[in-house]
Coordinates of C-alpha atoms in Angstrom, one line a residue:
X296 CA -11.2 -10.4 12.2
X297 CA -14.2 -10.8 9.6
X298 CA -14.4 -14.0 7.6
X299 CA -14.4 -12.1 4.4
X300 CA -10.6 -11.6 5.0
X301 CA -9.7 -14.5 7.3
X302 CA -10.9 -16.7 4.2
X303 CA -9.0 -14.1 1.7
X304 CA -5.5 -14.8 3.9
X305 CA -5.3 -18.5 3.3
X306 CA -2.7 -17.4 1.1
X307 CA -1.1 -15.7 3.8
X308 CA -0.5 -19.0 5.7
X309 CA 3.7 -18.9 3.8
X310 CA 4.1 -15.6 6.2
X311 CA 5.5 -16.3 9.6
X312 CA 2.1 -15.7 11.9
X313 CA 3.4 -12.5 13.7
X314 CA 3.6 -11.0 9.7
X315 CA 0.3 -12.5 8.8
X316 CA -1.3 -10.6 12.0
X317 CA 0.3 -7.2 11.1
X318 CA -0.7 -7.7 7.3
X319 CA -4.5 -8.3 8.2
X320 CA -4.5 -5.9 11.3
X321 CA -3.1 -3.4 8.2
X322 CA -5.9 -4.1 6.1
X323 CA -8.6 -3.9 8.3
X324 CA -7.6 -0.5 10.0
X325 CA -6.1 1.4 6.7
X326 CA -9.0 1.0 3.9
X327 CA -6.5 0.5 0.6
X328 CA -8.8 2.1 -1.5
X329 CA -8.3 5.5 1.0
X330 CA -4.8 4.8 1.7
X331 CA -3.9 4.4 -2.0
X332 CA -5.4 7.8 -3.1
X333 CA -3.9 9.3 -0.5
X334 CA -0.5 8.3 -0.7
X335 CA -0.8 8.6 -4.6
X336 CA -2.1 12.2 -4.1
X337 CA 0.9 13.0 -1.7
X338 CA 3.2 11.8 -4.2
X339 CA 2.0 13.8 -6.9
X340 CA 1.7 16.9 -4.9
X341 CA 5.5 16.5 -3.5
X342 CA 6.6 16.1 -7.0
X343 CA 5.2 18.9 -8.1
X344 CA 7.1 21.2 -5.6
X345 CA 10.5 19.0 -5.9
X346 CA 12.8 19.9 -8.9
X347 CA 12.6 17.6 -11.8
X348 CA 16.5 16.4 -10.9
X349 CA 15.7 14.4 -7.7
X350 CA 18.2 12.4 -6.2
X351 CA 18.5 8.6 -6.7
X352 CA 16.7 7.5 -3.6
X353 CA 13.8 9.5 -4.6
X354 CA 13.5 7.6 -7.8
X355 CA 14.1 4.3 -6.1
X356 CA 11.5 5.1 -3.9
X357 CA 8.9 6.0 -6.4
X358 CA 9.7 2.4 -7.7
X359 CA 9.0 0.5 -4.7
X360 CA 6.0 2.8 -4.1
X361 CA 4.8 2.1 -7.4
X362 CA 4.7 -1.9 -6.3
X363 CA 2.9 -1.3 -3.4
X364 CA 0.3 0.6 -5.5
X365 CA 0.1 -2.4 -7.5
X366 CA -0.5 -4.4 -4.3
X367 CA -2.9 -1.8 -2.3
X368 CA -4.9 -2.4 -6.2
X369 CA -4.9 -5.7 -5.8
X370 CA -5.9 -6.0 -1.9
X371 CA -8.8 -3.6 -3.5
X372 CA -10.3 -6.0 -5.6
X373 CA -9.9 -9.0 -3.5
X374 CA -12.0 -7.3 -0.7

């Protein structure tokens, strides 16, 4: 684990330790810059091809995606 993040995850320390592990294990093997784009691309090009009347589960989901874009953002800057 670099320093860079083990110093970043002090704020990690209110996760249970098995959480914390997967977290930085996450962050270090899945670039959130590259994940981000991706994921946002994927989005973008699924809505495209899905009607505009999706079904409620599809909007919920865009809504909990659009927090972990908000959180991929922030991991960004903070490494």
């Amino acid at each position: 684990m670099s320093k860079r993040l083990t110093s970043k995850s002090a704020g990690l320390s209110k996760l249970p330790p098995s959480l914390q592990e997967a977290f930085l294990h996450f962050i270090e093997n899945h670039p959130p810059k590259r994940f981000s784009k991706n994921l946002s691309r994927m989005i973008l090009a699924h809505m495209i091809y899905e009607s505009e009347s999706s079904s409620p589960y599809m909007q919920e989901t865009l809504l909990d995606l659009e927090g972990l874009f908000v959180l991929l953002e922030a991991i960004e800057e903070e490494t």
